[in-house]
Structures are given as C-alpha cells and as structure tokens.
Amino acid sequence: MKAHIIENGIVVNTIEVKSLDFMQNLIDGSIGGIGWKYENGELIEPIASIEVPQTITPRQLRLHLLAIEL
C-alpha cells in the first residue's frame, strides 16, 4: 500500500509499505501527493501560487493583451 510521510503538516514523501504501523508520521497514500497539506486528519491539495507584479509598463500591458487576444 502507498503511504505518505508527514512532516510539519506537509506530505514530504510517498513510499510503499505493508502497514501504516511501519513508522511514525505515516498516513494512507491512496490520494494526494508530495506538497499536500495534512490538517485535522484531511489531505488538502496545494493551491498554485503565481507572482503578480505590482507595476507593469504600458508595453508589458499591450503584450499581455495581445497574448490573450484582446
């Protein structure tokens, strides 16, 4: 069976084990993956973060509008 290793509330690795009693900090790994949060007995998918610039130039705005076909 797959098991996730949890450290500080985050899935840091997924391994194959015969039992979850193999070592501490293991949970069922049938869903989720590395980077997922583990809180209150639930796995929570990470939200992709994007960097949003505070300012852009007029040229950057025009290029972006062209890229999205506006």
PDB file of N, CA, C and O in Angstrom:
ATOM      1  N   MET A   1       0.834  -1.177   0.000  1.00  0.00           N
ATOM      2  CA  MET A   1       0.000   0.000   0.000  1.00  0.00           C
ATOM      3  C   MET A   1       0.879   1.241   0.000  1.00  0.00           C
ATOM      4  O   MET A   1       2.001   1.218   0.485  1.00  0.00           O
ATOM      5  N   LYS A   2       0.365   2.324  -0.556  1.00  0.00           N
ATOM      6  CA  LYS A   2       1.088   3.592  -0.542  1.00  0.00           C
ATOM      7  C   LYS A   2       0.851   4.290   0.774  1.00  0.00           C
ATOM      8  O   LYS A   2      -0.250   4.252   1.324  1.00  0.00           O
ATOM      9  N   ALA A   3       1.883   4.953   1.263  1.00  0.00           N
ATOM     10  CA  ALA A   3       1.777   5.737   2.494  1.00  0.00           C
ATOM     11  C   ALA A   3       2.540   7.042   2.303  1.00  0.00           C
ATOM     12  O   ALA A   3       3.591   7.076   1.677  1.00  0.00           O
ATOM     13  N   HIS A   4       1.953   8.116   2.839  1.00  0.00           N
ATOM     14  CA  HIS A   4       2.613   9.418   2.816  1.00  0.00           C
ATOM     15  C   HIS A   4       3.345   9.632   4.138  1.00  0.00           C
ATOM     16  O   HIS A   4       2.827   9.303   5.206  1.00  0.00           O
ATOM     17  N   ILE A   5       4.527  10.208   4.046  1.00  0.00           N
ATOM     18  CA  ILE A   5       5.268  10.621   5.237  1.00  0.00           C
ATOM     19  C   ILE A   5       4.947  12.094   5.467  1.00  0.00           C
ATOM     20  O   ILE A   5       5.108  12.931   4.575  1.00  0.00           O
ATOM     21  N   ILE A   6       4.480  12.400   6.682  1.00  0.00           N
ATOM     22  CA  ILE A   6       4.077  13.762   7.038  1.00  0.00           C
ATOM     23  C   ILE A   6       5.119  14.378   7.960  1.00  0.00           C
ATOM     24  O   ILE A   6       5.505  13.786   8.956  1.00  0.00           O
ATOM     25  N   GLU A   7       5.568  15.577   7.613  1.00  0.00           N
ATOM     26  CA  GLU A   7       6.460  16.356   8.479  1.00  0.00           C
ATOM     27  C   GLU A   7       5.931  17.782   8.535  1.00  0.00           C
ATOM     28  O   GLU A   7       5.726  18.402   7.491  1.00  0.00           O
ATOM     29  N   ASN A   8       5.700  18.274   9.732  1.00  0.00           N
ATOM     30  CA  ASN A   8       5.190  19.636   9.942  1.00  0.00           C
ATOM     31  C   ASN A   8       3.924  19.899   9.139  1.00  0.00           C
ATOM     32  O   ASN A   8       3.745  20.986   8.585  1.00  0.00           O
ATOM     33  N   GLY A   9       3.048  18.898   9.045  1.00  0.00           N
ATOM     34  CA  GLY A   9       1.774  19.074   8.375  1.00  0.00           C
ATOM     35  C   GLY A   9       1.822  19.047   6.860  1.00  0.00           C
ATOM     36  O   GLY A   9       0.847  19.388   6.202  1.00  0.00           O
ATOM     37  N   ILE A  10       2.947  18.615   6.288  1.00  0.00           N
ATOM     38  CA  ILE A  10       3.109  18.565   4.834  1.00  0.00           C
ATOM     39  C   ILE A  10       3.553  17.164   4.422  1.00  0.00           C
ATOM     40  O   ILE A  10       4.401  16.553   5.078  1.00  0.00           O
ATOM     41  N   VAL A  11       3.007  16.665   3.300  1.00  0.00           N
ATOM     42  CA  VAL A  11       3.458  15.390   2.747  1.00  0.00           C
ATOM     43  C   VAL A  11       4.838  15.628   2.121  1.00  0.00           C
ATOM     44  O   VAL A  11       4.978  16.426   1.202  1.00  0.00           O
ATOM     45  N   VAL A  12       5.855  14.933   2.652  1.00  0.00           N
ATOM     46  CA  VAL A  12       7.212  15.136   2.156  1.00  0.00           C
ATOM     47  C   VAL A  12       7.707  13.978   1.297  1.00  0.00           C
ATOM     48  O   VAL A  12       8.703  14.118   0.581  1.00  0.00           O
ATOM     49  N   ASN A  13       7.000  12.823   1.360  1.00  0.00           N
ATOM     50  CA  ASN A  13       7.404  11.674   0.554  1.00  0.00           C
ATOM     51  C   ASN A  13       6.272  10.670   0.530  1.00  0.00           C
ATOM     52  O   ASN A  13       5.409  10.658   1.398  1.00  0.00           O
ATOM     53  N   THR A  14       6.274   9.809  -0.484  1.00  0.00           N
ATOM     54  CA  THR A  14       5.317   8.719  -0.596  1.00  0.00           C
ATOM     55  C   THR A  14       6.107   7.429  -0.785  1.00  0.00           C
ATOM     56  O   THR A  14       7.002   7.380  -1.628  1.00  0.00           O
ATOM     57  N   ILE A  15       5.779   6.411   0.016  1.00  0.00           N
ATOM     58  CA  ILE A  15       6.514   5.154  -0.020  1.00  0.00           C
ATOM     59  C   ILE A  15       5.543   3.977  -0.068  1.00  0.00           C
ATOM     60  O   ILE A  15       4.350   4.142   0.179  1.00  0.00           O
ATOM     61  N   GLU A  16       6.056   2.804  -0.408  1.00  0.00           N
ATOM     62  CA  GLU A  16       5.286   1.556  -0.370  1.00  0.00           C
ATOM     63  C   GLU A  16       5.564   0.857   0.953  1.00  0.00           C
ATOM     64  O   GLU A  16       6.724   0.681   1.329  1.00  0.00           O
ATOM     65  N   VAL A  17       4.502   0.486   1.675  1.00  0.00           N
ATOM     66  CA  VAL A  17       4.645  -0.213   2.953  1.00  0.00           C
ATOM     67  C   VAL A  17       3.609  -1.336   3.021  1.00  0.00           C
ATOM     68  O   VAL A  17       2.627  -1.347   2.266  1.00  0.00           O
ATOM     69  N   LYS A  18       3.828  -2.273   3.932  1.00  0.00           N
ATOM     70  CA  LYS A  18       2.848  -3.327   4.171  1.00  0.00           C
ATOM     71  C   LYS A  18       1.797  -2.879   5.173  1.00  0.00           C
ATOM     72  O   LYS A  18       0.676  -3.363   5.167  1.00  0.00           O
ATOM     73  N   SER A  19       2.186  -1.941   6.052  1.00  0.00           N
ATOM     74  CA  SER A  19       1.288  -1.472   7.103  1.00  0.00           C
ATOM     75  C   SER A  19       1.658  -0.048   7.480  1.00  0.00           C
ATOM     76  O   SER A  19       2.829   0.348   7.412  1.00  0.00           O
ATOM     77  N   LEU A  20       0.660   0.732   7.894  1.00  0.00           N
ATOM     78  CA  LEU A  20       0.920   2.101   8.333  1.00  0.00           C
ATOM     79  C   LEU A  20       1.620   2.140   9.687  1.00  0.00           C
ATOM     80  O   LEU A  20       2.086   3.196  10.114  1.00  0.00           O
ATOM     81  N   ASP A  21       1.710   0.987  10.364  1.00  0.00           N
ATOM     82  CA  ASP A  21       2.406   0.900  11.647  1.00  0.00           C
ATOM     83  C   ASP A  21       3.915   0.797  11.470  1.00  0.00           C
ATOM     84  O   ASP A  21       4.648   0.711  12.441  1.00  0.00           O
ATOM     85  N   PHE A  22       4.365   0.797  10.233  1.00  0.00           N
ATOM     86  CA  PHE A  22       5.776   0.640   9.912  1.00  0.00           C
ATOM     87  C   PHE A  22       6.643   1.700  10.578  1.00  0.00           C
ATOM     88  O   PHE A  22       7.735   1.433  11.048  1.00  0.00           O
ATOM     89  N   MET A  23       6.162   2.941  10.615  1.00  0.00           N
ATOM     90  CA  MET A  23       6.901   4.038  11.248  1.00  0.00           C
ATOM     91  C   MET A  23       5.932   5.157  11.599  1.00  0.00           C
ATOM     92  O   MET A  23       4.787   5.160  11.136  1.00  0.00           O
ATOM     93  N   GLN A  24       6.392   6.107  12.405  1.00  0.00           N
ATOM     94  CA  GLN A  24       5.553   7.242  12.781  1.00  0.00           C
ATOM     95  C   GLN A  24       5.357   8.167  11.594  1.00  0.00           C
ATOM     96  O   GLN A  24       6.107   8.135  10.632  1.00  0.00           O
ATOM     97  N   ASN A  25       4.371   9.020  11.704  1.00  0.00           N
ATOM     98  CA  ASN A  25       4.078  10.055  10.704  1.00  0.00           C
ATOM     99  C   ASN A  25       3.637   9.498   9.357  1.00  0.00           C
ATOM    100  O   ASN A  25       3.814  10.146   8.333  1.00  0.00           O
ATOM    101  N   LEU A  26       3.052   8.293   9.312  1.00  0.00           N
ATOM    102  CA  LEU A  26       2.540   7.735   8.066  1.00  0.00           C
ATOM    103  C   LEU A  26       1.027   7.853   8.024  1.00  0.00           C
ATOM    104  O   LEU A  26       0.341   7.675   9.024  1.00  0.00           O
ATOM    105  N   ILE A  27       0.515   8.165   6.823  1.00  0.00           N
ATOM    106  CA  ILE A  27      -0.930   8.150   6.589  1.00  0.00           C
ATOM    107  C   ILE A  27      -1.174   7.422   5.273  1.00  0.00           C
ATOM    108  O   ILE A  27      -0.264   7.247   4.465  1.00  0.00           O
ATOM    109  N   ASP A  28      -2.421   7.013   5.059  1.00  0.00           N
ATOM    110  CA  ASP A  28      -2.799   6.337   3.823  1.00  0.00           C
ATOM    111  C   ASP A  28      -2.456   7.227   2.630  1.00  0.00           C
ATOM    112  O   ASP A  28      -2.799   8.415   2.608  1.00  0.00           O
ATOM    113  N   GLY A  29      -1.803   6.660   1.636  1.00  0.00           N
ATOM    114  CA  GLY A  29      -1.360   7.434   0.479  1.00  0.00           C
ATOM    115  C   GLY A  29      -2.165   7.191  -0.774  1.00  0.00           C
ATOM    116  O   GLY A  29      -1.671   7.405  -1.879  1.00  0.00           O
ATOM    117  N   SER A  30      -3.415   6.756  -0.635  1.00  0.00           N
ATOM    118  CA  SER A  30      -4.216   6.464  -1.819  1.00  0.00           C
ATOM    119  C   SER A  30      -4.633   7.735  -2.562  1.00  0.00           C
ATOM    120  O   SER A  30      -4.958   7.688  -3.746  1.00  0.00           O
ATOM    121  N   ILE A  31      -4.650   8.872  -1.872  1.00  0.00           N
ATOM    122  CA  ILE A  31      -4.900  10.159  -2.537  1.00  0.00           C
ATOM    123  C   ILE A  31      -3.814  11.132  -2.107  1.00  0.00           C
ATOM    124  O   ILE A  31      -3.130  10.933  -1.116  1.00  0.00           O
ATOM    125  N   GLY A  32      -3.686  12.193  -2.858  1.00  0.00           N
ATOM    126  CA  GLY A  32      -2.714  13.223  -2.502  1.00  0.00           C
ATOM    127  C   GLY A  32      -1.324  12.919  -3.002  1.00  0.00           C
ATOM    128  O   GLY A  32      -1.089  11.940  -3.707  1.00  0.00           O
ATOM    129  N   GLY A  33      -0.396  13.779  -2.620  1.00  0.00           N
ATOM    130  CA  GLY A  33       0.982  13.626  -3.047  1.00  0.00           C
ATOM    131  C   GLY A  33       1.892  14.597  -2.325  1.00  0.00           C
ATOM    132  O   GLY A  33       1.469  15.343  -1.442  1.00  0.00           O
ATOM    133  N   ILE A  34       3.133  14.573  -2.728  1.00  0.00           N
ATOM    134  CA  ILE A  34       4.142  15.430  -2.110  1.00  0.00           C
ATOM    135  C   ILE A  34       3.712  16.896  -2.244  1.00  0.00           C
ATOM    136  O   ILE A  34       3.275  17.331  -3.301  1.00  0.00           O
ATOM    137  N   GLY A  35       3.822  17.628  -1.142  1.00  0.00           N
ATOM    138  CA  GLY A  35       3.456  19.039  -1.121  1.00  0.00           C
ATOM    139  C   GLY A  35       2.060  19.301  -0.601  1.00  0.00           C
ATOM    140  O   GLY A  35       1.722  20.438  -0.296  1.00  0.00           O
ATOM    141  N   TRP A  36       1.231  18.264  -0.502  1.00  0.00           N
ATOM    142  CA  TRP A  36      -0.118  18.449   0.030  1.00  0.00           C
ATOM    143  C   TRP A  36      -0.040  18.702   1.521  1.00  0.00           C
ATOM    144  O   TRP A  36       0.854  18.210   2.203  1.00  0.00           O
ATOM    145  N   LYS A  37      -0.984  19.469   2.057  1.00  0.00           N
ATOM    146  CA  LYS A  37      -1.073  19.723   3.497  1.00  0.00           C
ATOM    147  C   LYS A  37      -1.876  18.609   4.156  1.00  0.00           C
ATOM    148  O   LYS A  37      -2.766  18.030   3.548  1.00  0.00           O
ATOM    149  N   TYR A  38      -1.567  18.349   5.423  1.00  0.00           N
ATOM    150  CA  TYR A  38      -2.317  17.380   6.211  1.00  0.00           C
ATOM    151  C   TYR A  38      -2.760  18.076   7.483  1.00  0.00           C
ATOM    152  O   TYR A  38      -1.948  18.401   8.335  1.00  0.00           O
ATOM    153  N   GLU A  39      -4.068  18.387   7.568  1.00  0.00           N
ATOM    154  CA  GLU A  39      -4.625  19.097   8.727  1.00  0.00           C
ATOM    155  C   GLU A  39      -5.894  18.407   9.195  1.00  0.00           C
ATOM    156  O   GLU A  39      -6.756  18.064   8.375  1.00  0.00           O
ATOM    157  N   ASN A  40      -6.012  18.228  10.495  1.00  0.00           N
ATOM    158  CA  ASN A  40      -7.216  17.662  11.104  1.00  0.00           C
ATOM    159  C   ASN A  40      -7.647  16.357  10.444  1.00  0.00           C
ATOM    160  O   ASN A  40      -8.828  16.128  10.209  1.00  0.00           O
ATOM    161  N   GLY A  41      -6.670  15.525  10.099  1.00  0.00           N
ATOM    162  CA  GLY A  41      -6.969  14.226   9.511  1.00  0.00           C
ATOM    163  C   GLY A  41      -7.353  14.264   8.045  1.00  0.00           C
ATOM    164  O   GLY A  41      -7.812  13.269   7.497  1.00  0.00           O
ATOM    165  N   GLU A  42      -7.168  15.405   7.373  1.00  0.00           N
ATOM    166  CA  GLU A  42      -7.521  15.542   5.964  1.00  0.00           C
ATOM    167  C   GLU A  42      -6.335  15.999   5.149  1.00  0.00           C
ATOM    168  O   GLU A  42      -5.515  16.797   5.602  1.00  0.00           O
ATOM    169  N   LEU A  43      -6.261  15.509   3.906  1.00  0.00           N
ATOM    170  CA  LEU A  43      -5.264  15.989   2.961  1.00  0.00           C
ATOM    171  C   LEU A  43      -5.859  17.143   2.167  1.00  0.00           C
ATOM    172  O   LEU A  43      -6.996  17.073   1.701  1.00  0.00           O
ATOM    173  N   ILE A  44      -5.092  18.208   2.023  1.00  0.00           N
ATOM    174  CA  ILE A  44      -5.557  19.407   1.331  1.00  0.00           C
ATOM    175  C   ILE A  44      -4.601  19.694   0.179  1.00  0.00           C
ATOM    176  O   ILE A  44      -3.398  19.863   0.385  1.00  0.00           O
ATOM    177  N   GLU A  45      -5.169  19.753  -1.025  1.00  0.00           N
ATOM    178  CA  GLU A  45      -4.365  19.998  -2.224  1.00  0.00           C
ATOM    179  C   GLU A  45      -3.775  21.407  -2.179  1.00  0.00           C
ATOM    180  O   GLU A  45      -4.474  22.369  -1.838  1.00  0.00           O
ATOM    181  N   PRO A  46      -2.490  21.542  -2.523  1.00  0.00           N
ATOM    182  CA  PRO A  46      -1.888  22.879  -2.519  1.00  0.00           C
ATOM    183  C   PRO A  46      -2.469  23.743  -3.623  1.00  0.00           C
ATOM    184  O   PRO A  46      -2.846  23.247  -4.682  1.00  0.00           O
ATOM    185  N   ILE A  47      -2.538  25.022  -3.358  1.00  0.00           N
ATOM    186  CA  ILE A  47      -3.016  25.982  -4.342  1.00  0.00           C
ATOM    187  C   ILE A  47      -1.796  26.535  -5.072  1.00  0.00           C
ATOM    188  O   ILE A  47      -0.831  26.968  -4.444  1.00  0.00           O
ATOM    189  N   ALA A  48      -1.860  26.492  -6.385  1.00  0.00           N
ATOM    190  CA  ALA A  48      -0.747  27.019  -7.179  1.00  0.00           C
ATOM    191  C   ALA A  48      -0.634  28.517  -6.937  1.00  0.00           C
ATOM    192  O   ALA A  48      -1.629  29.243  -6.976  1.00  0.00           O
ATOM    193  N   SER A  49       0.560  28.955  -6.654  1.00  0.00           N
ATOM    194  CA  SER A  49       0.745  30.385  -6.436  1.00  0.00           C
ATOM    195  C   SER A  49       1.443  30.993  -7.641  1.00  0.00           C
ATOM    196  O   SER A  49       2.306  30.377  -8.254  1.00  0.00           O
ATOM    197  N   ILE A  50       1.022  32.177  -7.984  1.00  0.00           N
ATOM    198  CA  ILE A  50       1.654  32.897  -9.079  1.00  0.00           C
ATOM    199  C   ILE A  50       2.126  34.235  -8.550  1.00  0.00           C
ATOM    200  O   ILE A  50       1.545  34.793  -7.617  1.00  0.00           O
ATOM    201  N   GLU A  51       3.171  34.715  -9.121  1.00  0.00           N
ATOM    202  CA  GLU A  51       3.697  36.012  -8.714  1.00  0.00           C
ATOM    203  C   GLU A  51       3.025  37.095  -9.538  1.00  0.00           C
ATOM    204  O   GLU A  51       3.045  37.050 -10.767  1.00  0.00           O
ATOM    205  N   VAL A  52       2.418  38.051  -8.873  1.00  0.00           N
ATOM    206  CA  VAL A  52       1.735  39.147  -9.549  1.00  0.00           C
ATOM    207  C   VAL A  52       2.582  40.402  -9.377  1.00  0.00           C
ATOM    208  O   VAL A  52       2.836  40.825  -8.249  1.00  0.00           O
ATOM    209  N   PRO A  53       3.014  40.997 -10.492  1.00  0.00           N
ATOM    210  CA  PRO A  53       3.833  42.199 -10.368  1.00  0.00           C
ATOM    211  C   PRO A  53       3.021  43.368  -9.820  1.00  0.00           C
ATOM    212  O   PRO A  53       1.822  43.482 -10.077  1.00  0.00           O
ATOM    213  N   GLN A  54       3.666  44.225  -9.065  1.00  0.00           N
ATOM    214  CA  GLN A  54       2.988  45.398  -8.502  1.00  0.00           C
ATOM    215  C   GLN A  54       2.771  46.472  -9.561  1.00  0.00           C
ATOM    216  O   GLN A  54       1.798  47.218  -9.507  1.00  0.00           O
ATOM    217  N   THR A  55       3.686  46.570 -10.508  1.00  0.00           N
ATOM    218  CA  THR A  55       3.537  47.532 -11.603  1.00  0.00           C
ATOM    219  C   THR A  55       4.001  46.876 -12.903  1.00  0.00           C
ATOM    220  O   THR A  55       4.825  45.957 -12.891  1.00  0.00           O
ATOM    221  N   ILE A  56       3.450  47.356 -14.015  1.00  0.00           N
ATOM    222  CA  ILE A  56       3.905  46.918 -15.334  1.00  0.00           C
ATOM    223  C   ILE A  56       3.992  48.139 -16.236  1.00  0.00           C
ATOM    224  O   ILE A  56       3.349  49.165 -15.988  1.00  0.00           O
ATOM    225  N   THR A  57       4.767  48.002 -17.286  1.00  0.00           N
ATOM    226  CA  THR A  57       4.911  49.096 -18.238  1.00  0.00           C
ATOM    227  C   THR A  57       3.768  49.028 -19.245  1.00  0.00           C
ATOM    228  O   THR A  57       3.130  47.981 -19.406  1.00  0.00           O
ATOM    229  N   PRO A  58       3.508  50.133 -19.941  1.00  0.00           N
ATOM    230  CA  PRO A  58       2.487  50.095 -20.995  1.00  0.00           C
ATOM    231  C   PRO A  58       2.785  49.017 -22.049  1.00  0.00           C
ATOM    232  O   PRO A  58       1.881  48.350 -22.538  1.00  0.00           O
ATOM    233  N   ARG A  59       4.057  48.822 -22.379  1.00  0.00           N
ATOM    234  CA  ARG A  59       4.431  47.790 -23.361  1.00  0.00           C
ATOM    235  C   ARG A  59       4.077  46.401 -22.839  1.00  0.00           C
ATOM    236  O   ARG A  59       3.561  45.566 -23.573  1.00  0.00           O
ATOM    237  N   GLN A  60       4.347  46.130 -21.552  1.00  0.00           N
ATOM    238  CA  GLN A  60       4.002  44.837 -20.981  1.00  0.00           C
ATOM    239  C   GLN A  60       2.488  44.611 -21.026  1.00  0.00           C
ATOM    240  O   GLN A  60       2.034  43.501 -21.310  1.00  0.00           O
ATOM    241  N   LEU A  61       1.720  45.676 -20.775  1.00  0.00           N
ATOM    242  CA  LEU A  61       0.266  45.575 -20.847  1.00  0.00           C
ATOM    243  C   LEU A  61      -0.182  45.230 -22.262  1.00  0.00           C
ATOM    244  O   LEU A  61      -0.986  44.321 -22.463  1.00  0.00           O
ATOM    245  N   ARG A  62       0.366  45.923 -23.261  1.00  0.00           N
ATOM    246  CA  ARG A  62      -0.004  45.654 -24.651  1.00  0.00           C
ATOM    247  C   ARG A  62       0.355  44.226 -25.040  1.00  0.00           C
ATOM    248  O   ARG A  62      -0.437  43.523 -25.672  1.00  0.00           O
ATOM    249  N   LEU A  63       1.536  43.771 -24.657  1.00  0.00           N
ATOM    250  CA  LEU A  63       1.951  42.404 -24.972  1.00  0.00           C
ATOM    251  C   LEU A  63       1.044  41.374 -24.321  1.00  0.00           C
ATOM    252  O   LEU A  63       0.680  40.356 -24.923  1.00  0.00           O
ATOM    253  N   HIS A  64       0.656  41.645 -23.095  1.00  0.00           N
ATOM    254  CA  HIS A  64      -0.250  40.719 -22.406  1.00  0.00           C
ATOM    255  C   HIS A  64      -1.616  40.693 -23.091  1.00  0.00           C
ATOM    256  O   HIS A  64      -2.188  39.620 -23.307  1.00  0.00           O
ATOM    257  N   LEU A  65      -2.142  41.851 -23.436  1.00  0.00           N
ATOM    258  CA  LEU A  65      -3.429  41.901 -24.104  1.00  0.00           C
ATOM    259  C   LEU A  65      -3.385  41.187 -25.459  1.00  0.00           C
ATOM    260  O   LEU A  65      -4.327  40.497 -25.844  1.00  0.00           O
ATOM    261  N   LEU A  66      -2.280  41.331 -26.173  1.00  0.00           N
ATOM    262  CA  LEU A  66      -2.125  40.603 -27.435  1.00  0.00           C
ATOM    263  C   LEU A  66      -2.069  39.096 -27.196  1.00  0.00           C
ATOM    264  O   LEU A  66      -2.658  38.316 -27.947  1.00  0.00           O
ATOM    265  N   ALA A  67      -1.387  38.678 -26.137  1.00  0.00           N
ATOM    266  CA  ALA A  67      -1.246  37.253 -25.826  1.00  0.00           C
ATOM    267  C   ALA A  67      -2.581  36.606 -25.522  1.00  0.00           C
ATOM    268  O   ALA A  67      -2.803  35.435 -25.834  1.00  0.00           O
ATOM    269  N   ILE A  68      -3.497  37.370 -24.922  1.00  0.00           N
ATOM    270  CA  ILE A  68      -4.816  36.808 -24.606  1.00  0.00           C
ATOM    271  C   ILE A  68      -5.850  37.227 -25.647  1.00  0.00           C
ATOM    272  O   ILE A  68      -7.053  37.100 -25.438  1.00  0.00           O
ATOM    273  N   GLU A  69      -5.352  37.725 -26.776  1.00  0.00           N
ATOM    274  CA  GLU A  69      -6.159  38.071 -27.936  1.00  0.00           C
ATOM    275  C   GLU A  69      -7.246  39.106 -27.663  1.00  0.00           C
ATOM    276  O   GLU A  69      -8.375  38.978 -28.097  1.00  0.00           O
ATOM    277  N   LEU A  70      -6.871  40.140 -26.921  1.00  0.00           N
ATOM    278  CA  LEU A  70      -7.779  41.278 -26.719  1.00  0.00           C
ATOM    279  C   LEU A  70      -7.250  42.505 -27.419  1.00  0.00           C
ATOM    280  O   LEU A  70      -6.106  42.725 -27.553  1.00  0.00           O
TER     281      LEU A  70
END
